[in-house]
Amino acid sequence: MPVTCITPERSSLLSFFLQSLLGRKAATPAGARALAGFDRRILVRAGEMQVTLACRDGAIEIHPGAVLPWDASVGGDLATMLGLGLGHNFLLPLLTGRLSFSGNPLPLLTLLRLFGAPDPAPSPAAATATAAPSLPTPPSLSPKA
Amino acid sequence: MTTPARPADAAAALLAAALGPDRVLVDSATVRQYSEDITEIPGHLPDLVVKARSTAEVQTVLSIAHGQGLPVVPVVANLNIGGLAIPERGGIVLDLAAMNRILEVNEPDQYMIVEPGVSWGDVRAKLDRDHPRLRFGYSFSPPHTSVMTNCLMDGLCNLSLLHGSTSEWINGVEAVLADGTLLRTGGGAWSRFWCTNSPMPDLTGLFINFQGATGVVTRMAVQLWPNRRLRRRLFVLAYDVDAAYGFVKSLMTEDVCDDIGGVTWPVIKLLFGQARPLFRDPGEPLVALYFDITANDERLMAAKRAVFADALAAARARGGRFDDPLDIEDLVKIEPRFVKFADFPTRFDFLLDHPGGGLTWIGSYGPTSQWEQGIRAGMATMEKHGFPPIVVTRPMRGGHFGVLRLITTFDKRDAEEVRRVRALNEALADVVVEHGFIPYKTPGWVVKRYAAQIDPGFLKVARAVKHALDPKGILNPGRWTLE
């Protein structure tokens, strides 16, 4: 399996969300190409949860907490991070401070290639729902630097 | 011809003659299946199992059992959480699963008439196929379980914030008393339209929460509700109990949501396939709240969502920490297992399918004013006993009361763990009762534990009702200390 949680019993929800998101994408040919030769550590923060993605040999290990040294970090509130994971545009949250990054941006661009909605898994609820106006944007949480 | 020595043998012979031998089961493998449920409550073997297919057959069974003085325990899915269908004094288990017809759906008057074996899945399929204008509420029970038993035991479902517990939806019942007497209650006792329980004297209540101890209900008229064209289910992750339930309380009286619920962090980890023991990362959210918002009109949906957003902003302004709302459709895209929260009825396999298969809870109804204290005390008690703090909450009927359900999964094969679970449930029962909550689908051991707190006049009248309807005490004996 290309994406594994290290010590899953101690892993946070962020680990499991990332494992789901990245796991299915990494298993595709495009994902495998993105991971090929990619040897980096990326710290991901969502709210007060943080995990380190250790990418190496075409696989990703998700470690609980911050594992030093990391090459880059990206963080925001959980909803923003999950939106990023689903492939939503990252520019607006970046410009409004809901998303922040530090370190070498190149690994983050590779990570973005592994994001985006995986294969659709339609929900029964979707069958009865139609588009509704977006929620007015509530006050945002300050992402951790 | 010899006369059978035991009442059970005599009853089996009479029933086989009346219904056919294939409907009366006495083999050890079959009776063992009906001897226990998935809880920690000790099982007990029945003497025989009878599978009824009609009201007339139920009358026959009860008449014969009454004549022999043999206990009768009605069951459908045999998945009760609380030991209520364990035949603790032996006798007959009356399996009603084959009585599974939806006898009528009255669309203009918004009710249906169902038999005991009709399941949540049956109702959903029927309404979706033939009556899409109508909807019903769905509990967290698996789709194959009985709608009727849930309603008769004051269950809760995804329309309970709007309409209360499911017993409040009952327009009346057809029931067979211990001696075989048949009666109807509610509007159906007089009118051919069974659209209301009013204005008849409320004899329906004789069969609600008595746990099958006053009669066997063979038909039930129950309300349906107008369906809604638009639906959104939003999840909000919260990081402390006070903030989470302050937010819930601010919305539960606003006529914005069809349903509001909360589950604590272990539920999401179990959903992701994690096994016990479970540990919480300090940065993780504590509670996942979900909100159902429906409307027939886009403008109303937009208005409801605006009120929802304002309430969330106000909760944050009070210092509460919440993540932004997550649409269930997005959660399903991220992790397909979230589909279990997307629509109902659903099967929470992560609670049911695990080594040892044990599942139990102290579920209770009580004052939302005491929610936060009760939740914290319940979680602390579960952690102290070495179990993950699985808590499910839901405001009911416009917030007049709320659900506090403390759930434990365990290995039923492990005698030591079963002993620990019994001790835990006793402690949890103390917690909920101390906070003014009343355990629902009340197990017999809970009633005995707190009998001294229950109004003696209430118990006297309840026992008189039981005696009037079941003078020999054959119907599901052991419930509510009624005998």
XYZ file of C-alpha atoms in Angstrom:
628
model
C 0.000 0.000 0.000
C 1.637 3.305 -1.041
C 0.160 5.359 1.827
C 0.335 4.020 5.356
C -0.309 5.440 8.794
C 2.546 4.817 11.169
C 1.224 3.834 14.604
C -2.394 4.124 13.498
C -3.623 3.602 17.038
C -1.972 6.922 17.914
C -2.904 8.693 14.720
C -5.229 11.642 14.518
C -8.210 12.114 12.261
C -5.978 14.190 10.002
C -3.840 11.104 9.390
C -6.849 9.063 8.366
C -8.276 11.784 6.154
C -4.926 12.151 4.404
C -4.522 8.418 4.087
C -7.907 8.196 2.373
C -7.260 11.148 0.092
C -3.716 10.322 -0.849
C -4.087 6.580 -0.861
C -6.538 6.366 -3.701
C -4.763 9.021 -5.759
C -1.348 7.518 -5.172
C -2.599 4.193 -6.443
C -3.367 5.696 -9.861
C -0.772 5.930 -12.636
C -0.732 9.711 -12.308
C -0.166 9.404 -8.582
C 2.611 6.914 -9.069
C 4.291 9.289 -11.519
C 4.020 12.156 -9.025
C 5.571 10.072 -6.285
C 8.352 8.567 -8.391
C 11.667 9.823 -7.098
C 9.926 12.111 -4.632
C 11.942 12.003 -1.416
C 10.677 14.723 0.924
C 9.106 15.303 4.294
C 6.134 17.611 4.519
C 4.540 18.790 7.716
C 0.758 19.144 7.427
C -1.212 21.018 10.040
C -4.965 21.203 10.377
C -6.096 23.163 13.369
C -4.055 21.738 16.208
C -3.497 18.390 14.528
C -0.242 17.852 12.728
C 1.276 14.987 10.833
C 4.403 14.496 8.815
C 4.239 12.977 5.365
C 7.444 11.083 4.665
C 7.518 10.505 0.911
C 10.059 8.044 -0.365
C 10.414 5.265 -2.916
C 6.984 5.858 -4.354
C 5.243 5.538 -1.011
C 4.063 7.838 1.735
C 4.284 7.219 5.447
C 2.057 9.377 7.644
C 3.708 9.970 11.001
C 1.872 11.507 13.953
C 3.184 14.909 14.923
C 6.098 16.888 13.562
C 9.043 14.756 12.571
C 12.156 16.815 12.065
C 13.567 17.795 9.694
C 10.820 18.586 7.233
C 11.278 20.256 3.873
C 8.036 22.181 3.789
C 4.934 22.754 5.819
C 1.368 23.622 4.968
C -1.407 24.392 7.390
C -4.853 25.790 7.902
C -8.096 24.903 9.577
C -9.363 21.398 8.942
C -12.103 22.425 6.528
C -9.650 24.412 4.434
C -7.167 21.562 4.420
C -9.795 19.062 3.400
C -10.938 21.460 0.699
C -7.359 21.583 -0.506
C -7.307 17.822 -0.451
C -10.414 17.748 -2.605
C -8.714 19.929 -5.155
C -10.461 23.184 -4.348
C -8.664 26.315 -5.448
C -5.981 27.164 -2.899
C -5.346 30.749 -3.934
C -8.284 32.312 -2.089
C -7.552 30.616 1.248
C -3.897 31.486 0.773
C -4.668 35.137 0.109
C -7.106 35.362 3.004
C -4.707 33.760 5.463
C -6.706 30.603 5.948
C -3.884 28.632 4.404
C -0.210 29.097 5.095
C 2.977 27.416 4.030
C 6.659 27.630 4.766
C 9.847 26.005 3.584
C 10.522 24.778 0.092
C 7.370 25.224 -2.015
C 8.353 22.663 -4.644
C 7.409 19.596 -2.569
C 4.065 21.237 -1.912
C 3.409 21.497 -5.627
C 4.065 17.771 -5.909
C 1.711 17.188 -3.011
C -0.966 19.204 -4.776
C -0.731 16.791 -7.700
C -1.720 14.050 -5.297
C -4.724 15.984 -4.115
C -8.001 16.500 -5.886
C -11.177 14.516 -5.513
C -10.456 10.825 -5.844
C -12.785 8.586 -7.782
C -16.329 9.745 -7.126
C -18.232 7.878 -4.462
C -21.746 9.212 -4.817
C -23.708 9.584 -1.637
C -27.392 8.706 -1.485
C -27.973 12.173 -0.090
C -26.612 13.654 -3.274
C -29.491 12.183 -5.188
C -31.976 14.366 -3.364
C -29.891 17.480 -2.949
C -29.473 20.266 -5.391
C -27.159 23.183 -5.365
C -27.802 25.588 -2.551
C -26.230 28.962 -1.960
C -22.913 28.847 -0.194
C -22.735 29.541 3.471
C -21.730 33.055 4.309
C -18.104 32.857 5.294
C -17.789 32.713 9.056
C -14.874 34.300 10.853
C -11.835 32.233 10.092
C -9.488 30.642 12.526
C -5.981 31.913 12.298
C -3.817 29.229 10.823
C -0.762 28.390 12.807
C 2.372 29.774 11.357
C -52.591 -40.841 23.787
C -50.293 -39.554 26.502
C -50.544 -36.118 28.040
C -47.349 -34.065 27.845
C -45.834 -33.540 31.274
C -44.619 -29.965 30.887
C -46.661 -26.889 29.930
C -44.113 -26.155 27.213
C -44.535 -29.605 25.721
C -48.305 -29.315 25.910
C -48.184 -25.896 24.282
C -45.837 -27.133 21.560
C -48.196 -29.982 20.734
C -51.254 -27.728 20.660
C -49.476 -25.101 18.585
C -48.172 -27.644 16.120
C -51.685 -28.930 15.681
C -53.107 -25.435 15.240
C -50.428 -23.820 13.076
C -48.555 -26.728 11.587
C -45.443 -28.422 12.905
C -43.116 -26.375 10.706
C -44.044 -23.215 12.607
C -43.203 -24.557 16.044
C -39.486 -24.976 16.566
C -37.983 -26.750 19.520
C -34.599 -27.894 18.214
C -31.684 -26.735 20.303
C -29.953 -24.820 17.509
C -33.032 -22.690 16.863
C -33.960 -21.975 20.446
C -30.346 -21.030 21.174
C -30.527 -18.334 18.486
C -33.312 -16.676 20.451
C -31.678 -17.003 23.840
C -29.504 -13.914 23.830
C -28.831 -10.587 22.194
C -25.625 -8.680 21.527
C -25.461 -7.074 24.964
C -23.744 -8.143 28.163
C -27.037 -9.284 29.663
C -27.055 -13.029 30.353
C -29.080 -15.122 27.950
C -31.740 -17.686 28.737
C -33.111 -20.458 26.572
C -36.757 -20.411 25.545
C -38.627 -23.699 25.437
C -39.863 -23.185 21.918
C -40.037 -20.683 19.099
C -43.224 -19.998 17.166
C -43.250 -18.124 13.885
C -46.553 -16.340 13.388
C -47.827 -15.078 10.063
C -51.070 -13.340 10.993
C -52.978 -11.667 13.784
C -55.212 -14.722 14.033
C -52.155 -16.889 14.588
C -50.914 -14.535 17.296
C -54.297 -14.896 18.976
C -53.973 -18.654 18.761
C -50.494 -18.609 20.264
C -51.491 -16.364 23.135
C -54.671 -18.307 23.863
C -52.701 -21.532 24.120
C -49.906 -19.945 26.149
C -52.461 -18.364 28.449
C -54.102 -21.715 28.965
C -50.776 -23.287 29.841
C -49.491 -20.304 31.850
C -46.441 -20.179 29.623
C -44.389 -16.981 29.128
C -44.436 -15.374 25.673
C -41.735 -13.012 24.446
C -42.438 -11.280 21.125
C -39.426 -10.600 18.894
C -38.723 -9.415 15.381
C -35.056 -8.828 14.561
C -33.745 -10.046 17.917
C -31.304 -7.134 17.967
C -32.602 -5.300 20.989
C -30.019 -3.417 23.019
C -31.062 -4.015 26.589
C -31.975 -7.639 26.952
C -35.663 -6.882 26.507
C -36.262 -9.850 24.224
C -34.331 -12.386 26.252
C -36.804 -15.027 27.445
C -35.479 -14.920 30.965
C -38.182 -17.267 32.226
C -38.223 -19.565 29.210
C -41.496 -20.245 27.483
C -42.340 -19.215 23.946
C -40.458 -16.780 21.762
C -43.048 -15.462 19.335
C -41.202 -14.477 16.172
C -43.198 -11.879 14.250
C -40.658 -11.247 11.486
C -42.821 -12.918 8.841
C -45.640 -10.439 9.507
C -43.947 -7.915 7.292
C -46.618 -6.241 5.210
C -47.103 -2.540 4.784
C -50.858 -2.782 4.753
C -51.638 0.745 3.707
C -50.007 4.013 2.871
C -52.570 6.776 3.043
C -50.904 9.603 1.184
C -53.475 12.383 1.682
C -53.800 11.670 5.397
C -50.077 10.981 5.796
C -49.966 7.697 7.651
C -49.195 4.062 7.030
C -50.293 0.841 8.662
C -47.543 -1.691 9.241
C -47.119 -5.119 10.706
C -44.407 -5.914 13.243
C -41.935 -7.334 10.748
C -41.851 -4.257 8.528
C -38.336 -2.902 8.570
C -36.826 0.532 8.066
C -35.516 -0.666 4.736
C -38.985 -1.839 3.681
C -40.511 1.542 4.496
C -37.804 3.491 2.720
C -38.100 1.352 -0.394
C -41.890 1.593 -0.421
C -41.984 5.353 0.019
C -39.219 6.018 -2.487
C -40.926 3.822 -5.047
C -44.605 4.614 -4.581
C -44.934 7.707 -2.414
C -41.986 10.044 -2.961
C -44.044 12.944 -1.627
C -43.826 11.376 1.822
C -40.987 10.546 4.157
C -40.494 8.702 7.392
C -37.848 9.091 10.073
C -35.069 6.542 10.404
C -33.206 5.415 13.450
C -29.582 4.336 13.654
C -30.824 0.754 13.716
C -29.772 -1.497 10.853
C -32.179 -1.416 7.896
C -33.554 -4.909 8.575
C -34.821 -4.087 12.071
C -38.422 -3.373 12.981
C -40.098 -0.005 12.699
C -42.876 -1.048 15.039
C -40.709 -2.139 17.930
C -38.788 1.124 17.735
C -42.017 3.115 17.855
C -43.452 1.056 20.696
C -40.306 1.642 22.722
C -40.040 5.377 22.245
C -37.194 5.256 19.781
C -35.412 8.183 18.252
C -34.683 8.959 14.666
C -33.627 11.618 12.227
C -36.920 13.485 12.475
C -37.084 13.430 16.254
C -35.969 17.022 16.615
C -39.037 17.997 14.610
C -41.535 15.427 15.773
C -40.319 13.841 18.982
C -39.721 10.209 19.822
C -41.324 7.712 17.477
C -44.020 6.643 19.913
C -45.471 10.128 19.547
C -46.158 9.360 15.894
C -48.399 6.387 16.563
C -52.027 6.902 15.571
C -53.100 3.657 17.174
C -52.428 -0.053 17.303
C -54.102 -3.389 16.904
C -53.032 -5.593 19.787
C -53.673 -9.055 21.109
C -53.968 -9.387 24.862
C -52.659 -12.312 26.873
C -55.907 -14.259 26.626
C -56.221 -13.724 22.884
C -58.543 -10.725 23.051
C -58.099 -8.400 20.071
C -58.475 -4.633 20.294
C -57.757 -1.491 18.342
C -56.713 1.821 19.810
C -56.619 5.381 18.538
C -58.723 6.662 15.696
C -58.840 3.219 14.089
C -60.988 2.001 16.969
C -63.848 3.996 15.496
C -63.056 5.436 12.098
C -61.893 3.687 8.947
C -59.242 6.415 8.758
C -56.440 5.747 11.235
C -55.004 9.227 10.900
C -54.837 10.208 14.563
C -54.733 8.850 18.076
C -57.056 11.677 19.143
C -59.662 12.242 20.474
C -59.991 8.710 21.795
C -58.955 7.953 25.378
C -55.315 7.024 24.939
C -55.308 3.255 25.177
C -52.387 3.223 22.755
C -50.264 4.164 25.725
C -51.035 0.788 27.271
C -48.616 -0.719 24.778
C -45.899 1.924 24.650
C -42.750 1.269 26.648
C -44.359 -1.719 28.349
C -41.897 -3.773 26.324
C -44.401 -6.360 25.184
C -45.616 -7.023 28.721
C -49.199 -5.873 28.151
C -50.000 -7.245 24.715
C -48.607 -8.215 21.354
C -49.069 -5.440 18.826
C -49.907 -6.818 15.402
C -50.617 -3.621 13.487
C -49.669 -0.025 13.955
C -50.836 3.125 12.252
C -48.001 5.633 12.227
C -47.595 9.100 10.850
C -45.646 9.998 7.743
C -44.351 13.437 6.879
C -44.034 15.588 3.773
C -40.795 14.967 1.941
C -38.450 17.820 1.140
C -36.876 18.463 -2.225
C -33.630 19.948 -0.964
C -31.429 18.496 1.718
C -28.036 19.293 3.140
C -26.208 17.440 5.864
C -23.362 19.412 7.377
C -20.753 18.287 9.845
C -19.113 20.686 12.250
C -16.180 19.512 14.321
C -15.974 21.025 17.784
C -13.195 20.996 20.316
C -14.957 21.204 23.641
C -18.223 20.011 25.075
C -19.551 23.335 26.344
C -19.020 25.113 23.044
C -20.435 22.226 21.040
C -23.643 21.947 23.008
C -24.033 25.689 23.375
C -24.113 25.768 19.584
C -26.548 22.874 19.402
C -28.868 24.508 21.905
C -28.810 27.780 20.002
C -30.083 25.986 16.892
C -32.413 23.343 18.284
C -35.185 25.839 18.952
C -34.827 27.767 15.690
C -36.848 25.608 13.275
C -33.800 25.449 11.041
C -32.725 21.824 11.238
C -34.649 18.596 10.789
C -32.042 16.803 12.813
C -29.081 17.678 14.980
C -26.799 15.058 16.392
C -23.452 14.705 18.003
C -20.968 11.864 18.198
C -17.708 11.887 20.090
C -14.303 11.322 18.542
C -14.105 7.516 18.880
C -17.043 7.104 16.507
C -15.105 8.701 13.657
C -12.042 6.595 14.412
C -14.145 3.455 14.407
C -15.609 4.572 11.092
C -12.072 4.760 9.720
C -11.612 1.150 10.730
C -9.577 1.646 13.869
C -9.934 -0.996 16.533
C -9.930 -0.630 20.276
C -8.079 0.619 22.213
C -8.550 4.084 20.788
C -6.520 7.116 21.735
C -7.297 10.752 21.128
C -4.667 13.022 19.698
C -4.669 16.172 21.856
C -5.270 18.312 18.792
C -8.244 16.348 17.579
C -11.820 17.573 17.691
C -13.820 16.176 20.565
C -17.274 16.095 19.038
C -18.590 15.809 15.497
C -21.911 17.585 15.209
C -24.164 17.031 12.237
C -27.055 19.111 11.037
C -29.756 18.226 8.533
C -31.273 21.168 6.747
C -34.108 20.630 4.309
C -36.493 22.764 2.313
C -38.678 22.633 -0.731
C -37.612 26.032 -1.913
C -34.144 27.433 -2.590
C -34.973 30.684 -0.833
C -35.981 28.886 2.325
C -32.859 26.730 2.139
C -30.699 29.844 1.778
C -32.442 31.484 4.716
C -31.994 28.429 6.909
C -28.328 28.190 6.018
C -27.860 31.855 6.785
C -29.378 31.357 10.250
C -27.133 28.324 10.682
C -24.054 30.355 9.742
C -25.061 33.151 12.099
C -25.462 30.689 14.949
C -22.024 29.248 14.256
C -20.507 32.713 14.141
C -22.164 33.547 17.448
C -20.866 30.332 18.997
C -17.377 31.252 17.866
C -17.813 34.754 19.213
C -18.586 33.208 22.600
C -15.161 31.591 22.450
C -16.056 28.241 21.012
C -13.658 26.569 18.638
C -15.159 24.916 15.577
C -13.968 23.917 12.171
C -15.916 25.226 9.221
C -18.901 23.115 8.161
C -18.097 20.089 6.035
C -20.720 18.887 3.610
C -21.385 15.180 3.883
C -20.940 14.883 0.129
C -17.394 16.183 0.441
C -16.705 13.861 3.349
C -17.874 10.939 1.258
C -15.521 12.025 -1.527
C -12.663 12.067 0.958
C -13.580 8.822 2.669
C -16.337 6.688 1.142
C -17.103 5.130 4.511
C -18.768 8.411 5.478
C -21.647 7.291 3.274
C -22.917 5.588 6.428
C -23.748 9.048 7.726
C -25.144 10.316 4.444
C -28.568 8.801 4.361
C -30.833 6.501 6.332
C -31.540 3.793 7.138
C -27.923 2.813 7.514
C -25.914 0.061 9.090
C -23.118 1.120 11.403
C -21.018 -1.946 10.786
C -18.148 -0.420 12.715
C -20.261 -0.812 15.860
C -21.646 -4.227 15.009
C -18.916 -6.065 13.136
C -15.901 -6.501 15.362
C -14.289 -9.386 17.199
C -16.710 -10.692 19.777
C -19.567 -8.621 18.408
C -20.756 -7.167 21.722
C -22.625 -3.874 21.716
C -24.394 -2.249 24.608
C -25.367 1.151 25.861
C -26.988 3.220 28.471
C -29.302 5.317 26.360
C -31.356 7.951 28.068
C -33.694 10.884 27.627
C -33.423 13.896 29.824
C -32.993 17.615 30.251
C -30.749 19.381 27.767
C -29.941 21.779 30.598
C -27.870 18.946 32.080
C -26.331 17.741 28.821
C -22.827 19.094 29.158
C -22.363 17.826 32.701
C -23.833 14.458 31.803
C -21.667 14.074 28.705
C -18.492 14.971 30.565
C -19.321 12.655 33.451
C -20.229 9.852 31.076
C -17.017 10.214 29.082
C -14.919 10.318 32.231
C -16.624 7.192 33.550
C -16.034 5.285 30.341
C -12.373 6.257 30.258
C -11.971 5.357 33.919
C -13.294 1.880 33.140
C -10.920 1.534 30.212
C -13.375 1.953 27.339
C -13.408 4.611 24.623
C -15.921 7.349 25.406
C -18.494 6.801 22.671
C -21.315 9.241 23.219
C -24.252 9.962 20.937
C -26.519 12.933 21.525
C -29.553 14.417 19.846
C -32.027 17.110 20.834
C -35.609 15.930 20.631
C -38.893 17.630 19.856
C -37.704 21.177 19.471
C -35.243 20.774 22.297
C -37.735 19.850 24.998
C -35.444 16.985 25.894
C -32.321 15.345 24.640
C -30.645 12.021 24.085
C -27.590 10.986 26.037
C -26.419 7.582 24.856
C -23.202 6.043 26.145
C -22.143 3.174 23.893
C -19.699 0.368 24.486
C -18.425 -2.218 22.059
C -16.891 -5.305 23.574
C -15.867 -8.879 23.024
C -18.818 -10.988 24.097
C -16.625 -14.098 24.144
C -14.378 -12.596 26.827
C -15.984 -13.272 30.209
C -13.749 -10.795 31.995
C -14.583 -8.052 29.541
C -18.281 -8.835 29.871
C -17.913 -8.448 33.634
C -16.178 -5.091 33.137
C -18.937 -3.949 30.799
C -21.592 -4.801 33.389
C -19.734 -2.736 35.966
C -19.356 0.095 33.471
C -23.045 0.128 32.593
C -23.995 0.242 36.247
C -21.728 3.247 36.702
C -23.089 4.894 33.547
C -26.658 4.322 34.659
C -25.753 6.107 37.880
C -24.317 8.986 35.861
C -27.362 9.530 33.695
C -29.829 9.140 36.545
C -27.862 11.564 38.722
C -28.144 14.131 35.936
C -31.900 13.713 35.633
C -31.921 11.463 32.569
C -34.046 8.316 32.350
C -32.685 5.230 30.617
C -34.857 4.359 27.627
C -35.743 0.883 26.391
C -35.150 0.373 30.049
C -33.451 -2.918 30.902
C -34.896 -4.871 33.790
C -31.733 -4.534 35.846
C -31.922 -0.755 35.551
C -35.499 -0.693 36.821
C -34.547 -2.866 39.786
C -31.505 -0.711 40.556
C -33.576 2.481 40.796
C -36.973 1.107 41.807
C -36.846 3.015 45.063
C -36.586 6.297 43.132
C -39.629 5.645 40.962
C -42.864 7.074 42.244
C -44.671 4.282 44.131
C -48.022 5.415 42.809
C -46.706 5.075 39.281
C -45.518 1.548 39.913
C -48.785 0.598 41.622
C -50.868 1.728 38.665
C -48.441 0.231 36.128
C -48.688 -3.117 37.917
C -52.492 -2.811 38.010
C -52.513 -2.189 34.254
C -50.300 -5.203 33.724
C -52.535 -7.377 35.895
C -55.682 -6.192 34.133
C -54.319 -6.996 30.677
C -52.237 -10.029 31.567
C -53.571 -11.548 34.803
C -51.349 -14.615 34.613
C -48.234 -12.553 33.934
C -47.238 -14.483 30.817
C -46.285 -11.578 28.566
C -42.539 -10.862 28.541
C -42.227 -11.323 32.304
C -39.538 -9.436 34.185
C -40.126 -6.021 32.624
C -40.550 -2.965 34.827
C -40.922 -5.208 37.905
C -44.568 -5.515 36.969
C -45.289 -9.000 38.253
